[in-house]
Amino acid sequence: MKVFIKVLIALTLVVSILMPFQTTSFAASITSATVNTKALNVREKPTTHSKIKAVLKKGTKVTVYSKTKSGWSQIKYKSKKAYVSTKYLKFISKKVSFLLNTTKVYTYKGKDGMYQLIPTGKKDDFSWDIWYSSSPSGKQKFIVGEDSKGLYTGYIDSEYYIDIKYPAKVGQRWDIGYEGEGQAWITSLKKTVKTPAGTFKNCIEVKEDSGYITYYAKNIGEVKTVQNGKTVTELISLKKK
């Protein structure tokens, strides 16, 4: 995963002198829903025995960050994590995302060998997904986020890197790096990319002036990076966590 490696190297070298982490909150893999019952209890924990924090009226719009197998949806209520019963929500639409899928373990092959990206199942600031990379050289935590303005990779309490600037459209440009080292831009929204992990259609193609070209698949994230026609990294396996 070329972008992650770039972030890892840059931040390892300069983390002690970077400015404080920006406090922008990013919605990771969110969906919107409305309350579909006369009154819906908002609870501190995903159980009917948990304390009720508030009661939402029918028609109230909520942002849902995740859903549990036991029938609860995690929402953000007054800047804190809270839960409501999923069966009393009517989901409006599912957001098209290029964020890493937190239910999967990613295995990539790069120039320096194999490495994995593994979700922790935890969030930072209630919205960033916390992951860690695992390679023969060790493990490193990192975070990813997404909002209406873009897709991001970074570190807890540090800076972040723009992977894709939204709205995604051909010709969209943005600065990359931490001091404007270069630019990246979208060159296609409909690329078909084949890797050992599968064939991914309608990928976003992002080109950097350094010559790197990276491909992002919907609901998967980065699947391949090339430079001068040669593969730099590619997704070779995508398995359920």
Short mmCIF file of N, CA and C in Angstrom, two decimals, residues 71-203:
data_model
loop_
_atom_site.label_atom_id
_atom_site.label_comp_id
_atom_site.label_asym_id
_atom_site.label_seq_id
_atom_site.Cartn_x
_atom_site.Cartn_y
_atom_site.Cartn_z
N GLY A 71 -28.23 -6.39 17.03
CA GLY A 71 -29.36 -5.53 16.71
C GLY A 71 -29.28 -4.09 17.20
N TRP A 72 -28.05 -3.60 17.45
CA TRP A 72 -27.88 -2.22 17.89
C TRP A 72 -27.08 -1.42 16.88
N SER A 73 -27.36 -0.12 16.81
CA SER A 73 -26.63 0.79 15.93
C SER A 73 -25.89 1.82 16.79
N GLN A 74 -24.61 2.03 16.46
CA GLN A 74 -23.82 3.03 17.18
C GLN A 74 -24.00 4.39 16.52
N ILE A 75 -24.38 5.38 17.30
CA ILE A 75 -24.54 6.74 16.79
C ILE A 75 -23.70 7.69 17.64
N LYS A 76 -23.58 8.91 17.18
CA LYS A 76 -22.89 9.94 17.96
C LYS A 76 -23.93 10.90 18.49
N TYR A 77 -24.05 10.94 19.81
CA TYR A 77 -25.05 11.80 20.44
C TYR A 77 -24.34 12.76 21.39
N LYS A 78 -24.45 14.06 21.09
CA LYS A 78 -23.80 15.10 21.89
C LYS A 78 -22.31 14.81 22.10
N SER A 79 -21.64 14.51 20.98
CA SER A 79 -20.19 14.28 20.95
C SER A 79 -19.74 13.02 21.69
N LYS A 80 -20.66 12.15 22.02
CA LYS A 80 -20.31 10.90 22.68
C LYS A 80 -20.95 9.71 21.98
N LYS A 81 -20.35 8.56 22.20
CA LYS A 81 -20.87 7.34 21.60
C LYS A 81 -22.16 6.91 22.31
N ALA A 82 -23.14 6.49 21.52
CA ALA A 82 -24.42 6.04 22.09
C ALA A 82 -25.00 4.97 21.18
N TYR A 83 -26.07 4.34 21.65
CA TYR A 83 -26.66 3.22 20.90
C TYR A 83 -28.18 3.32 20.85
N VAL A 84 -28.73 2.87 19.72
CA VAL A 84 -30.18 2.76 19.56
C VAL A 84 -30.48 1.42 18.90
N SER A 85 -31.70 0.98 19.05
CA SER A 85 -32.11 -0.29 18.45
C SER A 85 -32.24 -0.14 16.93
N THR A 86 -31.54 -0.97 16.18
CA THR A 86 -31.51 -0.88 14.72
C THR A 86 -32.88 -1.08 14.09
N LYS A 87 -33.71 -1.94 14.67
CA LYS A 87 -35.00 -2.26 14.05
C LYS A 87 -35.96 -1.07 14.01
N TYR A 88 -35.66 -0.03 14.78
CA TYR A 88 -36.52 1.16 14.79
C TYR A 88 -35.94 2.29 13.94
N LEU A 89 -34.98 1.94 13.08
CA LEU A 89 -34.39 2.92 12.17
C LEU A 89 -34.74 2.59 10.73
N LYS A 90 -34.95 3.62 9.94
CA LYS A 90 -35.16 3.46 8.51
C LYS A 90 -33.96 4.06 7.81
N PHE A 91 -33.16 3.23 7.16
CA PHE A 91 -31.93 3.70 6.54
C PHE A 91 -32.24 4.36 5.20
N ILE A 92 -31.64 5.54 5.04
CA ILE A 92 -31.94 6.38 3.88
C ILE A 92 -31.16 5.91 2.65
N SER A 93 -29.86 5.85 2.79
CA SER A 93 -29.03 5.43 1.67
C SER A 93 -27.66 5.05 2.19
N LYS A 94 -27.02 4.16 1.47
CA LYS A 94 -25.67 3.74 1.86
C LYS A 94 -24.65 4.58 1.13
N LYS A 95 -23.73 5.14 1.87
CA LYS A 95 -22.71 6.02 1.32
C LYS A 95 -21.69 5.21 0.52
N VAL A 96 -21.40 5.67 -0.70
CA VAL A 96 -20.34 5.07 -1.48
C VAL A 96 -19.02 5.47 -0.84
N SER A 97 -18.22 4.49 -0.50
CA SER A 97 -16.99 4.76 0.25
C SER A 97 -15.79 4.12 -0.42
N PHE A 98 -14.63 4.73 -0.23
CA PHE A 98 -13.36 4.15 -0.68
C PHE A 98 -12.47 3.88 0.53
N LEU A 99 -13.10 3.82 1.68
CA LEU A 99 -12.41 3.57 2.94
C LEU A 99 -12.08 2.08 3.07
N LEU A 100 -11.00 1.76 3.80
CA LEU A 100 -10.69 0.37 4.08
C LEU A 100 -11.86 -0.28 4.82
N ASN A 101 -12.17 -1.51 4.47
CA ASN A 101 -13.30 -2.24 5.06
C ASN A 101 -12.87 -2.85 6.39
N THR A 102 -13.50 -2.42 7.49
CA THR A 102 -13.09 -2.84 8.82
C THR A 102 -13.47 -4.29 9.16
N THR A 103 -14.13 -4.99 8.24
CA THR A 103 -14.45 -6.40 8.47
C THR A 103 -13.45 -7.31 7.76
N LYS A 104 -12.44 -6.71 7.11
CA LYS A 104 -11.49 -7.49 6.31
C LYS A 104 -10.05 -7.32 6.79
N VAL A 105 -9.23 -8.32 6.49
CA VAL A 105 -7.78 -8.24 6.67
C VAL A 105 -7.16 -8.19 5.28
N TYR A 106 -6.33 -7.17 5.05
CA TYR A 106 -5.72 -6.94 3.75
C TYR A 106 -4.28 -7.46 3.73
N THR A 107 -3.94 -8.20 2.69
CA THR A 107 -2.55 -8.63 2.51
C THR A 107 -2.04 -8.06 1.19
N TYR A 108 -0.94 -7.33 1.26
CA TYR A 108 -0.34 -6.71 0.09
C TYR A 108 1.05 -7.28 -0.18
N LYS A 109 1.46 -7.19 -1.43
CA LYS A 109 2.83 -7.51 -1.81
C LYS A 109 3.47 -6.23 -2.32
N GLY A 110 4.57 -5.84 -1.71
CA GLY A 110 5.28 -4.64 -2.11
C GLY A 110 6.71 -4.94 -2.50
N LYS A 111 7.46 -3.90 -2.79
CA LYS A 111 8.86 -4.06 -3.17
C LYS A 111 9.68 -4.72 -2.08
N ASP A 112 9.32 -4.46 -0.82
CA ASP A 112 10.07 -5.00 0.32
C ASP A 112 9.45 -6.25 0.91
N GLY A 113 8.50 -6.85 0.19
CA GLY A 113 7.90 -8.09 0.67
C GLY A 113 6.43 -7.94 1.03
N MET A 114 5.93 -8.88 1.81
CA MET A 114 4.52 -8.93 2.15
C MET A 114 4.24 -8.16 3.43
N TYR A 115 3.04 -7.59 3.53
CA TYR A 115 2.59 -6.97 4.76
C TYR A 115 1.07 -6.99 4.81
N GLN A 116 0.53 -6.85 6.01
CA GLN A 116 -0.91 -6.88 6.19
C GLN A 116 -1.41 -5.60 6.84
N LEU A 117 -2.65 -5.26 6.55
CA LEU A 117 -3.35 -4.18 7.23
C LEU A 117 -4.51 -4.84 7.97
N ILE A 118 -4.52 -4.66 9.30
CA ILE A 118 -5.47 -5.37 10.14
C ILE A 118 -6.29 -4.39 10.98
N PRO A 119 -7.62 -4.45 10.91
CA PRO A 119 -8.46 -3.52 11.69
C PRO A 119 -8.43 -3.87 13.18
N THR A 120 -8.44 -2.86 14.03
CA THR A 120 -8.47 -3.11 15.48
C THR A 120 -9.90 -3.19 16.00
N GLY A 121 -10.86 -2.69 15.20
CA GLY A 121 -12.24 -2.65 15.67
C GLY A 121 -12.52 -1.46 16.56
N LYS A 122 -11.54 -0.55 16.69
CA LYS A 122 -11.68 0.61 17.54
C LYS A 122 -11.65 1.89 16.70
N LYS A 123 -12.12 2.98 17.30
CA LYS A 123 -12.14 4.26 16.63
C LYS A 123 -11.44 5.33 17.46
N ASP A 124 -10.89 6.30 16.78
CA ASP A 124 -10.28 7.45 17.43
C ASP A 124 -11.19 8.65 17.16
N ASP A 125 -11.50 9.42 18.20
CA ASP A 125 -12.39 10.58 18.06
C ASP A 125 -13.77 10.16 17.55
N PHE A 126 -14.16 8.91 17.82
CA PHE A 126 -15.48 8.38 17.45
C PHE A 126 -15.71 8.30 15.94
N SER A 127 -14.69 8.52 15.14
CA SER A 127 -14.93 8.50 13.70
C SER A 127 -13.78 7.92 12.89
N TRP A 128 -12.53 8.19 13.28
CA TRP A 128 -11.39 7.59 12.59
C TRP A 128 -11.34 6.10 12.92
N ASP A 129 -11.12 5.26 11.91
CA ASP A 129 -10.92 3.83 12.13
C ASP A 129 -9.44 3.59 12.45
N ILE A 130 -9.18 2.85 13.53
CA ILE A 130 -7.81 2.55 13.92
C ILE A 130 -7.41 1.18 13.35
N TRP A 131 -6.28 1.16 12.65
CA TRP A 131 -5.73 -0.05 12.05
C TRP A 131 -4.28 -0.21 12.50
N TYR A 132 -3.69 -1.37 12.16
CA TYR A 132 -2.24 -1.46 12.28
C TYR A 132 -1.70 -2.28 11.11
N SER A 133 -0.50 -1.93 10.70
CA SER A 133 0.18 -2.68 9.65
C SER A 133 1.08 -3.70 10.33
N SER A 134 1.20 -4.86 9.72
CA SER A 134 2.03 -5.92 10.26
C SER A 134 2.95 -6.44 9.17
N SER A 135 4.25 -6.38 9.43
CA SER A 135 5.25 -6.84 8.48
C SER A 135 6.39 -7.49 9.27
N PRO A 136 7.34 -8.14 8.61
CA PRO A 136 8.46 -8.74 9.33
C PRO A 136 9.24 -7.75 10.20
N SER A 137 9.15 -6.47 9.88
CA SER A 137 9.88 -5.45 10.65
C SER A 137 9.12 -4.98 11.88
N GLY A 138 7.86 -5.39 12.03
CA GLY A 138 7.09 -5.01 13.21
C GLY A 138 5.69 -4.53 12.89
N LYS A 139 5.05 -3.91 13.89
CA LYS A 139 3.68 -3.41 13.75
C LYS A 139 3.64 -1.90 13.97
N GLN A 140 2.70 -1.25 13.32
CA GLN A 140 2.55 0.20 13.44
C GLN A 140 1.08 0.57 13.33
N LYS A 141 0.56 1.29 14.32
CA LYS A 141 -0.82 1.75 14.26
C LYS A 141 -0.95 2.93 13.33
N PHE A 142 -2.09 3.02 12.65
CA PHE A 142 -2.42 4.18 11.83
C PHE A 142 -3.93 4.34 11.82
N ILE A 143 -4.41 5.44 11.30
CA ILE A 143 -5.85 5.69 11.26
C ILE A 143 -6.27 6.14 9.86
N VAL A 144 -7.51 5.84 9.53
CA VAL A 144 -8.06 6.28 8.25
C VAL A 144 -9.40 6.95 8.50
N GLY A 145 -9.72 7.93 7.68
CA GLY A 145 -10.98 8.64 7.82
C GLY A 145 -11.52 9.07 6.48
N GLU A 146 -12.80 9.39 6.45
CA GLU A 146 -13.44 9.81 5.21
C GLU A 146 -14.58 10.74 5.55
N ASP A 147 -14.71 11.83 4.78
CA ASP A 147 -15.86 12.71 4.91
C ASP A 147 -16.23 13.21 3.53
N SER A 148 -17.08 14.21 3.45
CA SER A 148 -17.54 14.70 2.15
C SER A 148 -16.43 15.39 1.36
N LYS A 149 -15.33 15.69 2.02
CA LYS A 149 -14.23 16.41 1.35
C LYS A 149 -13.08 15.51 0.93
N GLY A 150 -13.05 14.28 1.45
CA GLY A 150 -11.96 13.43 1.03
C GLY A 150 -11.76 12.16 1.82
N LEU A 151 -10.74 11.40 1.39
CA LEU A 151 -10.30 10.17 2.03
C LEU A 151 -8.91 10.45 2.60
N TYR A 152 -8.67 10.00 3.84
CA TYR A 152 -7.44 10.39 4.53
C TYR A 152 -6.76 9.22 5.22
N THR A 153 -5.43 9.31 5.37
CA THR A 153 -4.65 8.38 6.17
C THR A 153 -3.76 9.19 7.10
N GLY A 154 -3.58 8.73 8.34
CA GLY A 154 -2.73 9.47 9.26
C GLY A 154 -2.39 8.67 10.49
N TYR A 155 -1.96 9.38 11.53
CA TYR A 155 -1.62 8.77 12.81
C TYR A 155 -2.39 9.46 13.92
N ILE A 156 -2.61 8.73 15.02
CA ILE A 156 -3.26 9.30 16.19
C ILE A 156 -2.42 10.45 16.72
N ASP A 157 -3.08 11.58 17.02
CA ASP A 157 -2.41 12.77 17.55
C ASP A 157 -1.32 13.30 16.63
N SER A 158 -1.53 13.19 15.34
CA SER A 158 -0.54 13.71 14.39
C SER A 158 -1.25 14.21 13.14
N GLU A 159 -0.49 14.37 12.06
CA GLU A 159 -1.04 14.90 10.81
C GLU A 159 -1.68 13.79 9.97
N TYR A 160 -2.35 14.18 8.90
CA TYR A 160 -2.94 13.21 8.00
C TYR A 160 -2.60 13.54 6.56
N TYR A 161 -2.75 12.56 5.70
CA TYR A 161 -2.41 12.64 4.28
C TYR A 161 -3.69 12.50 3.47
N ILE A 162 -3.87 13.32 2.46
CA ILE A 162 -5.06 13.23 1.60
C ILE A 162 -4.82 12.18 0.52
N ASP A 163 -5.61 11.12 0.54
CA ASP A 163 -5.51 10.08 -0.48
C ASP A 163 -6.33 10.45 -1.72
N ILE A 164 -7.57 10.90 -1.48
CA ILE A 164 -8.45 11.34 -2.58
C ILE A 164 -9.21 12.57 -2.11
N LYS A 165 -9.27 13.58 -2.94
CA LYS A 165 -10.07 14.75 -2.63
C LYS A 165 -11.44 14.60 -3.28
N TYR A 166 -12.50 14.82 -2.49
CA TYR A 166 -13.86 14.74 -3.00
C TYR A 166 -14.39 16.13 -3.31
N PRO A 167 -15.38 16.29 -4.19
CA PRO A 167 -16.05 15.22 -4.92
C PRO A 167 -15.11 14.57 -5.94
N ALA A 168 -15.23 13.25 -6.07
CA ALA A 168 -14.37 12.52 -6.99
C ALA A 168 -14.81 12.77 -8.43
N LYS A 169 -13.96 13.43 -9.18
CA LYS A 169 -14.23 13.71 -10.58
C LYS A 169 -12.91 13.83 -11.33
N VAL A 170 -12.93 13.48 -12.59
CA VAL A 170 -11.72 13.56 -13.40
C VAL A 170 -11.22 15.00 -13.42
N GLY A 171 -9.93 15.18 -13.14
CA GLY A 171 -9.34 16.51 -13.12
C GLY A 171 -9.23 17.11 -11.73
N GLN A 172 -9.90 16.52 -10.73
CA GLN A 172 -9.81 17.01 -9.35
C GLN A 172 -8.36 16.94 -8.88
N ARG A 173 -7.84 18.07 -8.36
CA ARG A 173 -6.44 18.15 -7.93
C ARG A 173 -6.33 18.54 -6.47
N TRP A 174 -5.20 18.14 -5.84
CA TRP A 174 -4.93 18.53 -4.45
C TRP A 174 -3.44 18.42 -4.17
N ASP A 175 -3.00 19.15 -3.16
CA ASP A 175 -1.61 19.09 -2.74
C ASP A 175 -1.38 17.83 -1.92
N ILE A 176 -0.20 17.23 -2.05
CA ILE A 176 0.15 16.05 -1.28
C ILE A 176 1.37 16.35 -0.42
N GLY A 177 1.58 15.52 0.59
CA GLY A 177 2.69 15.76 1.50
C GLY A 177 2.30 16.76 2.57
N TYR A 178 3.25 17.14 3.39
CA TYR A 178 2.99 18.00 4.53
C TYR A 178 3.41 19.44 4.31
N GLU A 179 4.21 19.66 3.28
CA GLU A 179 4.65 21.02 2.98
C GLU A 179 4.51 21.29 1.49
N GLY A 180 3.49 20.69 0.87
CA GLY A 180 3.24 20.91 -0.55
C GLY A 180 4.32 20.35 -1.44
N GLU A 181 4.73 19.09 -1.16
CA GLU A 181 5.82 18.49 -1.94
C GLU A 181 5.42 18.19 -3.39
N GLY A 182 4.13 18.16 -3.67
CA GLY A 182 3.69 17.86 -5.02
C GLY A 182 2.18 17.89 -5.11
N GLN A 183 1.67 17.39 -6.22
CA GLN A 183 0.23 17.34 -6.42
C GLN A 183 -0.20 15.97 -6.91
N ALA A 184 -1.48 15.67 -6.68
CA ALA A 184 -2.11 14.47 -7.20
C ALA A 184 -3.41 14.88 -7.87
N TRP A 185 -3.88 14.06 -8.79
CA TRP A 185 -5.14 14.39 -9.47
C TRP A 185 -5.80 13.10 -9.95
N ILE A 186 -7.12 13.15 -10.11
CA ILE A 186 -7.89 12.00 -10.57
C ILE A 186 -7.90 11.97 -12.09
N THR A 187 -7.50 10.82 -12.65
CA THR A 187 -7.44 10.69 -14.10
C THR A 187 -8.54 9.78 -14.67
N SER A 188 -9.21 9.02 -13.79
CA SER A 188 -10.31 8.16 -14.26
C SER A 188 -11.15 7.72 -13.07
N LEU A 189 -12.42 7.44 -13.34
CA LEU A 189 -13.34 6.90 -12.33
C LEU A 189 -13.84 5.51 -12.71
N LYS A 190 -13.34 4.98 -13.82
CA LYS A 190 -13.90 3.75 -14.36
C LYS A 190 -12.86 2.71 -14.74
N LYS A 191 -11.76 2.68 -14.03
CA LYS A 191 -10.71 1.72 -14.34
C LYS A 191 -11.06 0.32 -13.78
N THR A 192 -10.76 -0.70 -14.57
CA THR A 192 -10.86 -2.08 -14.11
C THR A 192 -9.46 -2.56 -13.77
N VAL A 193 -9.28 -3.00 -12.53
CA VAL A 193 -7.95 -3.38 -12.05
C VAL A 193 -7.97 -4.84 -11.60
N LYS A 194 -7.01 -5.61 -12.11
CA LYS A 194 -6.89 -7.01 -11.74
C LYS A 194 -5.69 -7.20 -10.82
N THR A 195 -5.92 -7.91 -9.72
CA THR A 195 -4.85 -8.26 -8.78
C THR A 195 -5.08 -9.71 -8.36
N PRO A 196 -4.13 -10.33 -7.67
CA PRO A 196 -4.36 -11.70 -7.17
C PRO A 196 -5.58 -11.81 -6.26
N ALA A 197 -6.03 -10.68 -5.68
CA ALA A 197 -7.18 -10.70 -4.78
C ALA A 197 -8.50 -10.65 -5.54
N GLY A 198 -8.46 -10.36 -6.85
CA GLY A 198 -9.68 -10.30 -7.63
C GLY A 198 -9.65 -9.19 -8.67
N THR A 199 -10.77 -9.04 -9.36
CA THR A 199 -10.94 -7.99 -10.37
C THR A 199 -11.86 -6.92 -9.81
N PHE A 200 -11.40 -5.68 -9.83
CA PHE A 200 -12.14 -4.57 -9.24
C PHE A 200 -12.53 -3.59 -10.35
N LYS A 201 -13.84 -3.34 -10.48
CA LYS A 201 -14.35 -2.46 -11.53
C LYS A 201 -14.63 -1.06 -11.00
N ASN A 202 -14.67 -0.11 -11.91
CA ASN A 202 -14.98 1.29 -11.60
C ASN A 202 -14.09 1.85 -10.49
N CYS A 203 -12.80 1.58 -10.60
CA CYS A 203 -11.84 2.10 -9.63
C CYS A 203 -11.49 3.55 -9.95
#
